[in-house]
Amino acid sequence: MPIIRRTLIGAACAVALTLPMLAQAQAIKIAGLYELSGAGASAGTMFKNGVDLAVKEINAAGGILGKKIEHSIADTQTNPGVAKGQAAKAIDDGAFAVFGPVFSGSIMVSMAETQRAEVPNFTGGEAAAITQKGNPYIFRTSFTQTTAMPKVAKYIATGLKAKTVAVMFVNNDFGKGGRDAITKALEANGVKVVADISTDSGQVDFSAPVLKAKNAGADALFVYTNEEESARALRELRKQGFTKPVVGETTLTGQKVIDLAGEAANGATAHVGLTVDAPNPLMLKFKAKFYQETKTIADHNGIKGYTGVYVLKAAIEKAGKLDRKAVAQAMKGLSVSAAKQPGVLLDVSFDDKGDLDRESFLVEVKDGKQVVKEVLPPLSRK
């Protein structure tokens, strides 16, 4: 083969190999670490689907600073050790930002990797301890327990006028953090906790915990478990004829819980940071788009994944460049208006710890649907 021809072929091969690499280098890599199997599969799948929808919309509109988003997906198997390994791999693969895990126990372990590499990490975890460790690269997509529980306690004390409460919680980082936060908030509102009922993650039989709740004789029951367990608890409460008010946080009245618990979910009341049934045109439009994409109704995790990507977009645009440190710094004190950035759905602001503030809702399940009873203002609103 003549030397000139060999040279041209070699050059063509080099170009063919280089172009995809250039395109990849120009993309904004988001690594998704989600619970797609195991006890957190429902929550993780919803969160992933929300991220998928936001990425699709943003890329269709031209990307961020003219660059498209590349979304990779990994299954943590709801295992903190697996999540930590996948976080390290995502960093090795050049992730600009990491989304997930959703479960508090997993993010508490995996975020050490993203912090070490100075990679912004958005999580659906709600355990208060997540943002109390001084990690400047961790950001929430939902309320922390320390901001949500005072709203629940206030409703129990003034709305239900309860004097005593039984607390049923899942014995993991998420559940124990919620138990501690609601106990402290109830005490501050003059309500006494008369029963502390621990359950296991993935627990199937709730007959014994429900019997303890009945025997406690409290004015109300507070339930704080994962979605599947919440549905099982509600079915057992109905089976054993429990008649006192059942109150919880977001995981008690999500759509997945309603679907699994059926008629037994009716009457359950909860404070929720996000709901597709909020009286908000942007939220209702999101609900329709999510259903069109997935044939499922989004729960709070779907909304968290979706809005989290738009918050990242706002932070990158505020920083004005694709620089991880600059974007993490831009998140401090970031306020995003839904009027200017509709993808965030609700006006939202962040503090210097990565915690967020926005409107929230008090809902009750009626006829198999969440019904918003009251819109609660952001904590920062005077």
Coordinates of C-alpha atoms in Angstrom, one line a residue:
M1 CA 0.0 0.0 0.0
P2 CA 1.5 3.4 -1.0
I3 CA 2.7 5.5 2.0
I4 CA 0.4 8.4 1.2
R5 CA -2.7 6.1 1.1
R6 CA -1.7 4.5 4.4
T7 CA -1.3 7.9 5.9
L8 CA -4.7 9.1 4.7
I9 CA -6.4 5.9 6.1
G10 CA -4.7 6.4 9.4
A11 CA -5.8 10.0 9.6
A12 CA -9.4 9.1 8.8
C13 CA -9.4 6.4 11.5
A14 CA -8.0 8.9 14.0
V15 CA -10.8 11.4 13.1
A16 CA -13.5 8.7 13.4
L17 CA -12.2 7.8 16.9
T18 CA -11.8 11.4 18.0
L19 CA -15.2 12.8 17.0
P20 CA -17.2 10.7 19.5
M21 CA -14.7 11.4 22.2
L22 CA -15.0 15.1 21.5
A23 CA -18.8 14.9 21.6
Q24 CA -18.6 13.0 24.9
A25 CA -16.2 15.6 26.3
Q26 CA -18.6 18.4 25.4
A27 CA -21.5 16.7 27.2
I28 CA -22.4 17.4 30.8
K29 CA -22.2 14.0 32.5
I30 CA -24.8 13.2 35.2
A31 CA -24.2 9.9 37.0
G32 CA -27.5 8.5 38.4
L33 CA -27.1 6.2 41.4
Y34 CA -30.6 4.8 42.0
E35 CA -32.3 2.1 44.0
L36 CA -33.6 0.1 41.1
S37 CA -33.8 -3.2 43.0
G38 CA -34.2 -4.2 46.6
A39 CA -36.3 -2.4 49.3
G40 CA -35.9 1.0 47.7
A41 CA -36.8 0.0 44.1
S42 CA -40.1 2.0 44.1
A43 CA -38.5 5.2 45.3
G44 CA -35.3 4.9 43.2
T45 CA -37.2 4.1 40.0
M46 CA -39.5 7.2 40.5
F47 CA -36.5 9.4 41.1
K48 CA -34.7 8.1 38.0
N49 CA -37.7 8.6 35.8
G50 CA -38.0 12.2 37.0
V51 CA -34.3 12.8 36.1
D52 CA -34.9 11.2 32.7
L53 CA -37.8 13.5 31.9
A54 CA -35.9 16.6 32.9
V55 CA -32.8 15.6 30.9
K56 CA -35.0 14.9 27.9
E57 CA -36.6 18.3 28.1
I58 CA -33.4 20.3 28.7
N59 CA -31.6 18.6 25.8
A60 CA -34.5 19.2 23.5
A61 CA -34.3 22.9 24.4
G62 CA -30.6 23.1 23.6
G63 CA -29.0 21.9 26.8
I64 CA -27.2 23.9 29.5
L65 CA -24.8 26.6 28.3
G66 CA -25.2 25.0 24.9
K67 CA -24.1 21.6 26.0
K68 CA -26.3 18.5 26.2
I69 CA -26.7 16.3 29.3
E70 CA -25.5 12.7 29.2
H71 CA -27.3 10.6 31.9
S72 CA -25.8 7.3 33.0
I73 CA -27.7 5.0 35.3
A74 CA -26.5 2.5 37.9
D75 CA -28.5 0.3 40.3
T76 CA -27.3 0.6 44.0
Q77 CA -29.5 -2.5 44.8
T78 CA -30.5 -0.5 47.9
N79 CA -27.1 -1.4 49.3
P80 CA -24.9 1.3 50.8
G81 CA -21.7 -0.5 50.0
V82 CA -22.7 -0.9 46.4
A83 CA -23.7 2.7 46.2
K84 CA -20.2 3.8 47.5
G85 CA -18.5 1.7 44.9
Q86 CA -20.7 3.1 42.1
A87 CA -20.0 6.7 43.3
A88 CA -16.3 6.0 43.0
K89 CA -16.8 4.6 39.5
A90 CA -18.9 7.6 38.5
I91 CA -16.1 9.9 39.5
D92 CA -13.6 7.9 37.6
D93 CA -15.9 8.2 34.5
G94 CA -15.8 12.0 34.8
A95 CA -19.2 12.7 36.2
F96 CA -19.9 16.5 36.4
A97 CA -22.6 15.9 39.0
V98 CA -24.2 12.8 40.8
F99 CA -27.9 12.3 41.4
G100 CA -28.9 9.8 44.2
P101 CA -29.0 7.6 46.0
V102 CA -32.5 8.3 47.4
F103 CA -32.2 6.3 50.6
S104 CA -30.5 8.1 53.5
G105 CA -28.5 5.1 54.6
S106 CA -26.9 4.9 51.1
I107 CA -26.2 8.6 50.6
M108 CA -24.6 8.8 54.1
V109 CA -22.0 6.3 52.9
S110 CA -21.6 7.2 49.2
M111 CA -21.3 11.0 49.6
A112 CA -17.8 10.6 51.0
E113 CA -16.7 9.7 47.5
T114 CA -18.3 12.7 45.8
Q115 CA -17.1 15.1 48.5
R116 CA -13.5 13.8 48.1
A117 CA -13.7 14.4 44.4
E118 CA -15.5 17.8 44.8
V119 CA -18.4 16.7 42.7
P120 CA -21.9 18.2 43.4
N121 CA -24.3 15.5 44.6
F122 CA -28.1 15.8 44.7
T123 CA -30.0 13.4 46.9
G124 CA -33.5 12.5 47.8
G125 CA -32.5 11.4 51.3
E126 CA -34.3 13.2 54.1
A127 CA -32.2 12.2 57.2
A128 CA -31.2 15.3 59.0
A129 CA -27.7 14.1 59.5
I130 CA -26.9 14.3 55.7
T131 CA -26.4 18.0 55.7
Q132 CA -25.1 18.3 59.2
K133 CA -21.6 16.9 58.3
G134 CA -20.3 20.0 56.7
N135 CA -20.1 18.5 53.2
P136 CA -20.1 21.5 50.7
Y137 CA -21.0 19.3 47.8
I138 CA -24.3 17.7 49.0
F139 CA -27.6 19.2 48.1
R140 CA -31.2 18.1 48.9
T141 CA -34.1 17.7 46.5
S142 CA -36.6 17.6 49.5
F143 CA -37.0 18.9 53.0
T144 CA -34.8 17.7 55.8
Q145 CA -36.6 16.0 58.7
T146 CA -35.8 18.9 61.0
T147 CA -37.8 21.3 58.8
A148 CA -40.7 19.0 58.0
M149 CA -41.4 17.5 61.4
P150 CA -42.2 20.8 63.2
K151 CA -45.0 21.2 60.6
V152 CA -46.4 17.7 61.4
A153 CA -46.2 18.2 65.1
K154 CA -48.0 21.5 64.9
Y155 CA -50.9 19.9 63.0
I156 CA -51.0 17.0 65.6
A157 CA -51.1 19.5 68.5
T158 CA -53.4 22.2 67.1
G159 CA -55.3 20.5 64.3
L160 CA -56.0 17.2 66.0
K161 CA -55.6 18.6 69.5
A162 CA -53.9 15.3 70.5
K163 CA -52.1 15.1 73.9
T164 CA -50.5 11.7 73.4
V165 CA -49.0 10.0 70.3
A166 CA -47.6 6.5 69.5
V167 CA -44.7 6.7 67.1
M168 CA -44.1 3.8 64.6
F169 CA -40.8 4.0 62.7
V170 CA -38.4 2.0 60.5
N171 CA -35.2 1.1 62.3
N172 CA -32.7 2.6 59.8
D173 CA -30.9 6.0 59.3
F174 CA -34.0 7.4 57.7
G175 CA -36.5 6.1 60.3
K176 CA -34.4 6.8 63.4
G177 CA -33.7 10.4 62.2
G178 CA -37.4 11.0 61.7
R179 CA -38.3 9.4 65.1
D180 CA -35.9 11.7 66.8
A181 CA -37.1 14.8 64.9
I182 CA -40.8 14.2 65.5
T183 CA -40.3 13.4 69.1
K184 CA -38.5 16.6 69.7
A185 CA -41.1 18.6 67.7
L186 CA -44.0 17.0 69.6
E187 CA -42.4 17.7 72.9
A188 CA -42.0 21.4 71.9
N189 CA -45.7 21.4 71.1
G190 CA -46.7 19.9 74.5
V191 CA -47.5 16.4 73.0
K192 CA -46.3 13.3 74.9
V193 CA -44.9 10.2 73.0
V194 CA -46.4 7.2 74.9
A195 CA -45.1 4.4 72.6
D196 CA -41.9 4.1 70.6
I197 CA -42.5 1.2 68.1
S198 CA -39.6 0.1 66.0
T199 CA -40.0 -1.9 62.7
D200 CA -37.6 -3.4 60.2
S201 CA -36.8 -2.2 56.6
G202 CA -38.7 -4.6 54.3
Q203 CA -40.9 -5.9 57.2
V204 CA -43.9 -7.8 55.9
D205 CA -46.0 -8.6 59.0
F206 CA -47.2 -5.6 60.9
S207 CA -49.6 -7.4 63.2
A208 CA -47.4 -7.0 66.3
P209 CA -46.5 -3.3 65.8
V210 CA -50.1 -2.4 65.2
L211 CA -51.2 -4.3 68.3
K212 CA -48.6 -2.3 70.3
A213 CA -50.1 0.9 68.8
K214 CA -53.6 -0.1 69.8
N215 CA -52.5 -1.0 73.3
A216 CA -50.8 2.3 73.8
G217 CA -54.1 4.1 73.8
A218 CA -52.7 7.3 72.3
D219 CA -54.8 10.0 70.8
A220 CA -53.0 9.5 67.4
L221 CA -50.5 7.4 65.7
F222 CA -47.5 8.8 63.7
V223 CA -46.1 6.3 61.1
Y224 CA -42.7 6.9 59.5
T225 CA -41.6 3.9 57.3
N226 CA -40.7 3.4 53.7
E227 CA -43.5 3.3 51.1
E228 CA -44.1 -0.5 50.9
E229 CA -44.0 -0.9 54.7
S230 CA -46.4 2.1 55.1
A231 CA -48.9 0.3 52.8
R232 CA -48.6 -2.9 54.9
A233 CA -49.0 -0.9 58.1
L234 CA -52.2 0.8 56.8
R235 CA -53.7 -2.5 55.7
E236 CA -53.0 -4.0 59.2
L237 CA -54.3 -1.0 61.0
R238 CA -57.6 -1.3 59.0
K239 CA -57.6 -5.1 59.6
Q240 CA -57.3 -4.6 63.4
G241 CA -59.9 -1.9 63.5
F242 CA -57.6 1.0 64.5
T243 CA -59.8 4.1 64.7
K244 CA -57.5 6.9 66.0
P245 CA -56.0 9.4 63.5
V246 CA -53.1 8.1 61.5
V247 CA -50.6 10.8 60.6
G248 CA -47.2 10.7 58.8
E249 CA -44.8 12.4 56.5
T250 CA -44.4 12.1 52.7
T251 CA -43.9 8.3 52.7
L252 CA -47.3 7.6 54.3
T253 CA -49.6 9.0 51.5
G254 CA -47.5 8.6 48.3
Q255 CA -49.3 7.3 45.2
K256 CA -47.4 4.0 45.5
V257 CA -48.7 3.6 49.1
I258 CA -52.2 4.4 48.0
D259 CA -52.0 1.8 45.1
L260 CA -50.7 -0.9 47.5
A261 CA -52.9 -0.2 50.5
G262 CA -56.1 0.4 48.5
E263 CA -59.1 1.4 50.6
A264 CA -57.1 1.1 53.8
A265 CA -55.2 4.3 52.8
N266 CA -58.3 6.4 53.1
G267 CA -58.2 8.8 56.0
A268 CA -54.4 8.8 56.4
T269 CA -53.1 12.4 56.7
A270 CA -49.5 13.6 56.1
H271 CA -47.4 16.6 55.6
V272 CA -45.8 16.4 52.1
G273 CA -43.1 18.6 50.6
L274 CA -44.2 17.7 47.1
T275 CA -47.4 16.4 45.5
V276 CA -48.6 16.2 41.9
D277 CA -52.0 17.2 43.3
A278 CA -50.9 20.6 44.5
P279 CA -53.1 23.5 43.2
N280 CA -50.3 24.7 40.9
P281 CA -50.5 24.8 37.1
L282 CA -46.8 23.9 36.6
M283 CA -47.2 20.9 38.9
L284 CA -50.3 19.7 37.1
K285 CA -48.5 20.1 33.7
F286 CA -45.6 18.0 35.1
K287 CA -48.0 15.3 36.3
A288 CA -49.4 15.0 32.7
K289 CA -46.0 14.9 31.1
F290 CA -44.7 12.3 33.6
Y291 CA -47.7 10.1 33.0
Q292 CA -47.3 10.4 29.2
E293 CA -43.6 9.3 29.5
T294 CA -44.0 6.5 32.1
K295 CA -47.7 5.6 32.3
T296 CA -47.4 6.1 36.0
I297 CA -48.4 8.9 38.3
A298 CA -45.3 10.6 39.8
D299 CA -44.9 10.5 43.6
H300 CA -42.6 12.9 45.5
N301 CA -39.5 11.0 44.4
G302 CA -40.4 11.6 40.7
I303 CA -40.8 15.3 41.4
K304 CA -37.5 15.4 43.4
G305 CA -35.5 13.9 40.5
Y306 CA -37.2 16.2 38.0
T307 CA -36.8 19.4 39.9
G308 CA -33.3 18.5 41.0
V309 CA -32.0 18.6 37.5
Y310 CA -33.5 22.0 36.9
V311 CA -31.9 23.3 40.1
L312 CA -28.5 22.1 38.8
K313 CA -29.3 23.9 35.5
A314 CA -30.0 27.1 37.4
A315 CA -26.8 26.7 39.4
I316 CA -24.7 26.1 36.3
E317 CA -26.2 29.2 34.6
K318 CA -25.6 31.3 37.7
A319 CA -21.9 30.1 37.8
G320 CA -21.7 30.8 34.1
K321 CA -19.3 28.0 33.4
L322 CA -18.9 24.2 33.8
D323 CA -16.8 24.2 36.9
R324 CA -17.8 21.9 39.7
K325 CA -16.4 24.1 42.5
A326 CA -18.1 27.2 41.0
V327 CA -21.4 25.4 40.7
A328 CA -21.3 24.1 44.3
Q329 CA -20.5 27.6 45.4
A330 CA -23.4 29.0 43.3
M331 CA -25.8 26.6 45.1
K332 CA -25.1 28.5 48.4
G333 CA -27.9 30.9 48.9
L334 CA -29.4 30.1 45.5
S335 CA -33.0 31.2 44.9
V336 CA -34.8 29.9 41.9
S337 CA -38.1 31.4 40.7
A338 CA -40.6 29.0 39.0
A339 CA -41.6 32.0 36.9
K340 CA -38.1 32.2 35.4
Q341 CA -37.2 28.5 35.6
P342 CA -40.5 26.6 35.3
G343 CA -38.8 23.2 35.7
V344 CA -38.4 23.8 39.5
L345 CA -42.2 23.8 39.7
L346 CA -42.2 25.8 43.0
D347 CA -40.1 28.7 44.1
V348 CA -37.1 27.3 46.0
S349 CA -34.1 28.5 47.9
F350 CA -31.0 26.9 49.4
D351 CA -29.0 27.7 52.5
D352 CA -25.3 27.3 53.0
K353 CA -25.6 23.7 54.2
G354 CA -27.5 22.4 51.1
D355 CA -30.9 22.4 52.7
L356 CA -33.9 23.8 50.8
D357 CA -37.0 25.8 51.6
R358 CA -40.3 26.2 49.7
E359 CA -44.0 25.8 50.1
S360 CA -45.4 22.4 51.4
F361 CA -48.7 20.8 51.8
L362 CA -51.0 19.0 54.3
V363 CA -52.8 16.2 52.5
E364 CA -55.4 13.5 53.3
V365 CA -56.2 10.4 51.3
K366 CA -59.8 10.4 50.2
D367 CA -61.3 7.9 47.8
G368 CA -57.9 6.6 46.8
K369 CA -56.4 10.1 46.0
Q370 CA -54.4 12.7 47.8
V371 CA -56.5 15.8 48.6
V372 CA -54.6 18.9 49.6
K373 CA -56.1 20.3 52.8
E374 CA -53.8 23.2 53.3
V375 CA -50.9 25.0 51.6
L376 CA -48.1 25.7 54.1
P377 CA -45.7 28.7 53.5
P378 CA -41.9 28.3 53.3
L379 CA -40.3 28.4 56.8
S380 CA -38.4 31.6 55.8
R381 CA -41.6 33.5 55.1
K382 CA -42.5 35.8 58.0

